[in-house]
PDB file of C-alpha atoms in Angstrom:
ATOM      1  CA  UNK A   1     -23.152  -3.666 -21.298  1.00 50.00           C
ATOM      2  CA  UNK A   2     -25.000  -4.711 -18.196  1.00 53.00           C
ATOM      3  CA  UNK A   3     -23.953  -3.392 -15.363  1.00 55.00           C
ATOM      4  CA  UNK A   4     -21.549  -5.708 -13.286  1.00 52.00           C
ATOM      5  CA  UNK A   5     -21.279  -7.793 -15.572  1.00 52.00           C
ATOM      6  CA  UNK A   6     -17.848  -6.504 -16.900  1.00 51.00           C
ATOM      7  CA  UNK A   7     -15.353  -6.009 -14.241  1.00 50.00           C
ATOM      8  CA  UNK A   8     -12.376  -4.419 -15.054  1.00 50.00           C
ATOM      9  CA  UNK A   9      -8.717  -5.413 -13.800  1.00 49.00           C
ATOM     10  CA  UNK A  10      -8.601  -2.879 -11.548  1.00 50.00           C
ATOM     11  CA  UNK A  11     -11.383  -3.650  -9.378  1.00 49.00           C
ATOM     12  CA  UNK A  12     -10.621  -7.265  -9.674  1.00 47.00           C
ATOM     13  CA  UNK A  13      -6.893  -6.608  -7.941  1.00 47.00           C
ATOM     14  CA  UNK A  14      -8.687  -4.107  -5.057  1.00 49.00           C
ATOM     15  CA  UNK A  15     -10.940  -6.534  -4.218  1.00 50.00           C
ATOM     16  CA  UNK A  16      -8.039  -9.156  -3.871  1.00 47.00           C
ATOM     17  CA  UNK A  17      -5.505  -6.390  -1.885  1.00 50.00           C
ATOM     18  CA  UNK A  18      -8.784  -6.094   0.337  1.00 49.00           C
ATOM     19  CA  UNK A  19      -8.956  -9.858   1.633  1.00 47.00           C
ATOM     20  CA  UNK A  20      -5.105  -9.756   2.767  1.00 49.00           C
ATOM     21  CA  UNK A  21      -5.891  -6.544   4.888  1.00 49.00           C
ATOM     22  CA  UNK A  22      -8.418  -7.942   6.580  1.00 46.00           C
ATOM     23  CA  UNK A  23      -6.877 -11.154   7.194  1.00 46.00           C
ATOM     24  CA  UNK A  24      -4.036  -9.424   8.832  1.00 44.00           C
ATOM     25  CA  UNK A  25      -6.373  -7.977  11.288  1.00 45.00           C
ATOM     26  CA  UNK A  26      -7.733 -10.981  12.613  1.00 45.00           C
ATOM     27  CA  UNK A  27      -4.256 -12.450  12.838  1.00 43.00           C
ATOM     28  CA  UNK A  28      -3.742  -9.669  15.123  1.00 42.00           C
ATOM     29  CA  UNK A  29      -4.862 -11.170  18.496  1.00 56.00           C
ATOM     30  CA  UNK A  30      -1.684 -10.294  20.265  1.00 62.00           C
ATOM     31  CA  UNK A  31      -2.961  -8.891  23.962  1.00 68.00           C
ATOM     32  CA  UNK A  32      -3.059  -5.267  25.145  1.00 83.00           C
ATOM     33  CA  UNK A  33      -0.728  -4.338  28.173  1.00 88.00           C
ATOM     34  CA  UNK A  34      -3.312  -4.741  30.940  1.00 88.00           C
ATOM     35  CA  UNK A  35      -4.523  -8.302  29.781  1.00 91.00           C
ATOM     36  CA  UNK A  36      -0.594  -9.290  29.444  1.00 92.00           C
ATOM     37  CA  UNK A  37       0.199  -8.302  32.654  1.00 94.00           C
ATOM     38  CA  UNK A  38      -2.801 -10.040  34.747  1.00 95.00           C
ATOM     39  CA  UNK A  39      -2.449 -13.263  32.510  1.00 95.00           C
ATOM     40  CA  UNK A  40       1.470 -12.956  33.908  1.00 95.00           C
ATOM     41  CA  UNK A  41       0.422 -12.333  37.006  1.00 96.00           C
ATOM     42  CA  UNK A  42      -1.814 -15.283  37.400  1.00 96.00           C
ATOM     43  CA  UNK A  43       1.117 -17.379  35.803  1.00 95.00           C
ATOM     44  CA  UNK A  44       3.301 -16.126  38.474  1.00 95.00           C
ATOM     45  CA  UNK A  45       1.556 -16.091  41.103  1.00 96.00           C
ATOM     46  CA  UNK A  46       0.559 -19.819  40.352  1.00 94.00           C
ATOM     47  CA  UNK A  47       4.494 -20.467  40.583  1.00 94.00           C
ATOM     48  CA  UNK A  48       4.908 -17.824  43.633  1.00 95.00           C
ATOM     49  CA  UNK A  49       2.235 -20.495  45.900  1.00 93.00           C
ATOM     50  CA  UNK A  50       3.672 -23.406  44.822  1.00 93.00           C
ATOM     51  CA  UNK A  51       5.915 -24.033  48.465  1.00 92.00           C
ATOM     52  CA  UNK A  52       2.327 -23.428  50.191  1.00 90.00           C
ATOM     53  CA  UNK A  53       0.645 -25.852  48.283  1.00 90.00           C
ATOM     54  CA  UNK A  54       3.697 -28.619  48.306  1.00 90.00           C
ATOM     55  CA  UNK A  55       2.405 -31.637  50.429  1.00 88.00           C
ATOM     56  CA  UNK A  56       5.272 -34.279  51.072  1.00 86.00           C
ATOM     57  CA  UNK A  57       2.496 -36.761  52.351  1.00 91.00           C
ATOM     58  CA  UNK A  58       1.273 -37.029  48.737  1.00 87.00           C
ATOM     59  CA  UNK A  59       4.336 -38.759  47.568  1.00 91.00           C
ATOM     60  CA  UNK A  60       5.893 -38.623  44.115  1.00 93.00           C
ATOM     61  CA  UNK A  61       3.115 -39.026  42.442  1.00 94.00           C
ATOM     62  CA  UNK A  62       1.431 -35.813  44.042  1.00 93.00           C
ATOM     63  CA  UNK A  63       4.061 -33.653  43.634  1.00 93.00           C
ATOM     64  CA  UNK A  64       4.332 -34.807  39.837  1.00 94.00           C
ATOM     65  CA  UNK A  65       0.721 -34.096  39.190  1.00 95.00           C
ATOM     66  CA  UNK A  66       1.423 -30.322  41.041  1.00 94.00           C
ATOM     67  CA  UNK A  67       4.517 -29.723  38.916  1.00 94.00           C
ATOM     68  CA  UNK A  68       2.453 -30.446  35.747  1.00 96.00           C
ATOM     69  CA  UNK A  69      -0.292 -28.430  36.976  1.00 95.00           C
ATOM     70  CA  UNK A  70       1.974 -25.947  37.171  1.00 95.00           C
ATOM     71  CA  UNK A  71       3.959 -26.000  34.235  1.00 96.00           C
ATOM     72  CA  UNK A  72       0.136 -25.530  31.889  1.00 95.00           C
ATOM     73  CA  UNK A  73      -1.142 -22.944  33.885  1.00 94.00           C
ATOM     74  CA  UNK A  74       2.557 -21.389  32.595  1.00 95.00           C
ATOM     75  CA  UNK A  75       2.333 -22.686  29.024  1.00 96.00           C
ATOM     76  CA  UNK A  76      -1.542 -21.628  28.353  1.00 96.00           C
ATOM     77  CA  UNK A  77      -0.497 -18.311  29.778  1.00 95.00           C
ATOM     78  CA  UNK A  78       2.266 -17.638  27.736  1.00 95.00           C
ATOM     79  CA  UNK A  79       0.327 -18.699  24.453  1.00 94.00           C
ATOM     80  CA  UNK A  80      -2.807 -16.734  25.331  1.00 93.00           C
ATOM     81  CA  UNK A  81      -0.363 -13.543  25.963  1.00 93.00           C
ATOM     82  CA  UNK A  82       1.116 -14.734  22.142  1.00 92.00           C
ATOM     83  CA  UNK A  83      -1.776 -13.959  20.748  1.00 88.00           C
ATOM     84  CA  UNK A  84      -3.140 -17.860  20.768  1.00 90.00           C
ATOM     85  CA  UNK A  85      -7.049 -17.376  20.384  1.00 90.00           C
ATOM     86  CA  UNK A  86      -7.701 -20.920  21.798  1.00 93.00           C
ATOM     87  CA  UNK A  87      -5.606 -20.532  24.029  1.00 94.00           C
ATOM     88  CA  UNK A  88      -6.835 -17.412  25.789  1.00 93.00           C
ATOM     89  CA  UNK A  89     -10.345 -19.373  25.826  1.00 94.00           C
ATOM     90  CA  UNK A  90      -8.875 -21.726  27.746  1.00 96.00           C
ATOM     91  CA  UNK A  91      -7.470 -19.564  30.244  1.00 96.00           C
ATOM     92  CA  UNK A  92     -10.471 -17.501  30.270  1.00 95.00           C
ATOM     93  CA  UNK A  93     -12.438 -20.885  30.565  1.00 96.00           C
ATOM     94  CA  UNK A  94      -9.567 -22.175  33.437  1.00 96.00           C
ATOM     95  CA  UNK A  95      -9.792 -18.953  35.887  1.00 96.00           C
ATOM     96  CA  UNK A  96     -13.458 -18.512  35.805  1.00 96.00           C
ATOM     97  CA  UNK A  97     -13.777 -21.998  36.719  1.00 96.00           C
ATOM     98  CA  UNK A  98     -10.994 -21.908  39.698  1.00 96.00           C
ATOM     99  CA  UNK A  99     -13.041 -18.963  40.732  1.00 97.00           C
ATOM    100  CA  UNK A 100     -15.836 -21.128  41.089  1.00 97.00           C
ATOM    101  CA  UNK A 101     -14.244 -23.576  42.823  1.00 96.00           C
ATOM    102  CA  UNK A 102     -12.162 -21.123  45.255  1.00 96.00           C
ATOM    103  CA  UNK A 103     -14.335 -18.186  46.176  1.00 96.00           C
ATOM    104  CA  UNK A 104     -17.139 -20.031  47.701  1.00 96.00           C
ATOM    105  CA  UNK A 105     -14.335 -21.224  50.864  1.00 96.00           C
ATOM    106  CA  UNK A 106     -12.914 -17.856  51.137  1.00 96.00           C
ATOM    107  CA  UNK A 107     -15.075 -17.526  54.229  1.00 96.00           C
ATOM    108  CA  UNK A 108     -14.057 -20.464  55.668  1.00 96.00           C
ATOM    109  CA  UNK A 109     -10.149 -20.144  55.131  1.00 95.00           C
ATOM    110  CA  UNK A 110     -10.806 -16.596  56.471  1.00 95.00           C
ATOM    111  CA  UNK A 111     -12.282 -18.253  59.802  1.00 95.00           C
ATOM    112  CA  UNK A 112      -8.866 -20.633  59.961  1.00 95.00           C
ATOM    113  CA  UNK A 113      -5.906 -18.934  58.842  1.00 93.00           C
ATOM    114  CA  UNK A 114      -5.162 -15.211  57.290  1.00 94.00           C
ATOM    115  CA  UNK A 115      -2.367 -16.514  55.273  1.00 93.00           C
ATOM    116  CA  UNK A 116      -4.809 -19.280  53.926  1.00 93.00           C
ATOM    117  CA  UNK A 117      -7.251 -16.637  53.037  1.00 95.00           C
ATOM    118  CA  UNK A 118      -4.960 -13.521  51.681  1.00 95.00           C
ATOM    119  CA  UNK A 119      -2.941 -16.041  49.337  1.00 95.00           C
ATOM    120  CA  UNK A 120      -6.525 -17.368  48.094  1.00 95.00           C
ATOM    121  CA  UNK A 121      -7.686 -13.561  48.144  1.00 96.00           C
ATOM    122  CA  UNK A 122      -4.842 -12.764  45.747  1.00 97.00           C
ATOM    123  CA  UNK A 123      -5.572 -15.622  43.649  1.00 96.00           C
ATOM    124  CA  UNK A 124      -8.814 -14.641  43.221  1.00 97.00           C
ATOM    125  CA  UNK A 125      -8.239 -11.071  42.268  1.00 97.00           C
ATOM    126  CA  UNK A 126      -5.891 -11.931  39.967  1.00 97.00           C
ATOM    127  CA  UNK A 127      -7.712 -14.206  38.000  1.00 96.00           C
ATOM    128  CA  UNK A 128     -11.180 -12.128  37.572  1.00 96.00           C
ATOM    129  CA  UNK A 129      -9.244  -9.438  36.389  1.00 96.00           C
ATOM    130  CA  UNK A 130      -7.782 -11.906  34.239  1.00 94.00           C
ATOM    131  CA  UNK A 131     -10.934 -12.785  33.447  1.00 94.00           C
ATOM    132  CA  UNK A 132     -12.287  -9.258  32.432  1.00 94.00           C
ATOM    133  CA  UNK A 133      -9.329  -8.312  30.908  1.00 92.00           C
ATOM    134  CA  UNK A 134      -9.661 -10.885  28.264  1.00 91.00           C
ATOM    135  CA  UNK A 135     -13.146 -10.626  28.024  1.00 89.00           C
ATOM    136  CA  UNK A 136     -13.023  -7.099  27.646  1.00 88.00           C
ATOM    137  CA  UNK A 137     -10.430  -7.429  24.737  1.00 83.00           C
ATOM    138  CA  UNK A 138     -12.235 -10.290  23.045  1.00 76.00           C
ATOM    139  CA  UNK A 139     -14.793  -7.398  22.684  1.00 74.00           C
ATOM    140  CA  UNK A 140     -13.151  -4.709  21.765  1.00 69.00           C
ATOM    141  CA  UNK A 141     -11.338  -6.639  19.080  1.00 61.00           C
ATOM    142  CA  UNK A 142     -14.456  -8.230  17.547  1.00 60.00           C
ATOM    143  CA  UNK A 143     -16.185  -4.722  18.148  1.00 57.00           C
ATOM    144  CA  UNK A 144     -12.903  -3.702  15.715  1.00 52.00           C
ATOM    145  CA  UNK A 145     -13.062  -6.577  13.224  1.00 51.00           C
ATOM    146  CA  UNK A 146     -16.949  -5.346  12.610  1.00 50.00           C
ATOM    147  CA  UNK A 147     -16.259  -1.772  11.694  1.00 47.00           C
ATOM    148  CA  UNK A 148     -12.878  -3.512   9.385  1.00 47.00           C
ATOM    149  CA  UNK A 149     -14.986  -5.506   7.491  1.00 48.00           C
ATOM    150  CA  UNK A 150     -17.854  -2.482   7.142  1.00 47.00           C
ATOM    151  CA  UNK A 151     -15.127  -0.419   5.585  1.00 50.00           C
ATOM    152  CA  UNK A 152     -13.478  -3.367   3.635  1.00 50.00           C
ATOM    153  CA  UNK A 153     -16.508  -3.932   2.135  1.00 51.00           C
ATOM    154  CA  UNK A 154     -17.760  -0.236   1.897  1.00 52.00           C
ATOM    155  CA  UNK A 155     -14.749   0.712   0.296  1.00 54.00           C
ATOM    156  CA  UNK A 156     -14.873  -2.146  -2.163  1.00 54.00           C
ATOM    157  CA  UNK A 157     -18.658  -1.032  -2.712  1.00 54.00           C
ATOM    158  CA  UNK A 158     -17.740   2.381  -3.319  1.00 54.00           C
ATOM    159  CA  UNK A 159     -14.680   1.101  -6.074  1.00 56.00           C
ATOM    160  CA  UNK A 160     -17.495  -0.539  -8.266  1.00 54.00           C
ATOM    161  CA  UNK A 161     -19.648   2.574  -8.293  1.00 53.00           C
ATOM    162  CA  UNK A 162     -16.965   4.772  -9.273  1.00 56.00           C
ATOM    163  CA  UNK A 163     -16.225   2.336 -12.051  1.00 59.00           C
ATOM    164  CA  UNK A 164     -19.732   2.403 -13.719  1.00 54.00           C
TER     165      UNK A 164
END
C-alpha cells in the first residue's frame, strides 16, 4: 500500500475530535479580569458624568440623543466583556477615537476649570487602559490560538506517523 493512502478509523475519528478542540478555543474570547474591569469602568464612568454633561438648553431632543449615547456605550461594553469579538472592536475602535477627540483640549479645559479637566482626565485614563487592555488580550489570545493550532496539527502529524 502507498503510504497515506489508507487511513484507518482511528486516525480518521482523531482528526475529527481535533477540529472541536480547537473550535472551542476560539469560542473562548471571554475577557481576563483587568480588561473586564476597565471596559466596566469606562461603562460606568460614562453613566457616573452623565449630570455634568446634561444640558437643559438642548431640549428633548438633546437629552434623547445623550440617553442613547449612553445606553451603547453600556450595551457594547457589556457584550465586549461577554466575550463578543465585534464587539470589543468596536469599543476598542470607540475609545481610541474619543481619545482623539478629547485629549487634544485637555490643556484648554485645564486653563478653565479643574473639574472640567480631572473628569476629562479620568475619562481619558480609563479608556487607554481600556484600550491596551484589549489590545493586549487580542494578542495574547491570538499569540495562544497559534501555538493551539501548532499542536493540533503536530499532534495530528505525529498520529499518522505512528500509524505507518
Amino acid at each position: 500500500m502507498k503510504a497515506g493512502a489508507d487511513r484507518s478509523l482511528g486516525s480518521v475519528l482523531d482528526d475529527a475530535d481535533a477540529l472541536p478542540q480547537a473550535r472551542t478555543h476560539r469560542s473562548r474570547t471571554r475577557l481576563t479580569f483587568t480588561p473586564t474591569l476597565f471596559v466596566l469602568g469606562v461603562c460606568g464612568w460614562s453613566l457616573i458624568e452623565t449630570p455634568a454633561e446634561l444640558d437643559p438648553s438642548l431640549g428633548h431632543l438633546g437629552i434623547a440623543a445623550l440617553a442613547i449615547a449612553k445606553i451603547l456605550w453600556a450595551v457594547i461594553g457589556v457584550a465586549a466583556v461577554r466575550g463578543v469579538r465585534r464587539a470589543q472592536w468596536l469599543f476598542s475602535f470607540l475609545c481610541g477615537l474619543s481619545l482623539v477627540a478629547i485629549v487634544p483640549g485637555l490643556p484648554v479645559e485645564l486653563n478653565e476649570s479643574v473639574w472640567v479637566f480631572s473628569q476629562s482626565l479620568i475619562e481619558c485614563l480609563l479608556k487607554a487602559g481600556a484600550l491596551l487592555a484589549l489590545g493586549l488580550s487580542r494578542a495574547s489570545r491570538s499569540r495562544g490560538m497559534a501555538v493551539v493550532a501548532w499542536n493540533v496539527v503536530s499532534e495530528s502529524s505525529s498520529d499518522t506517523l505512528e500509524q505507518r
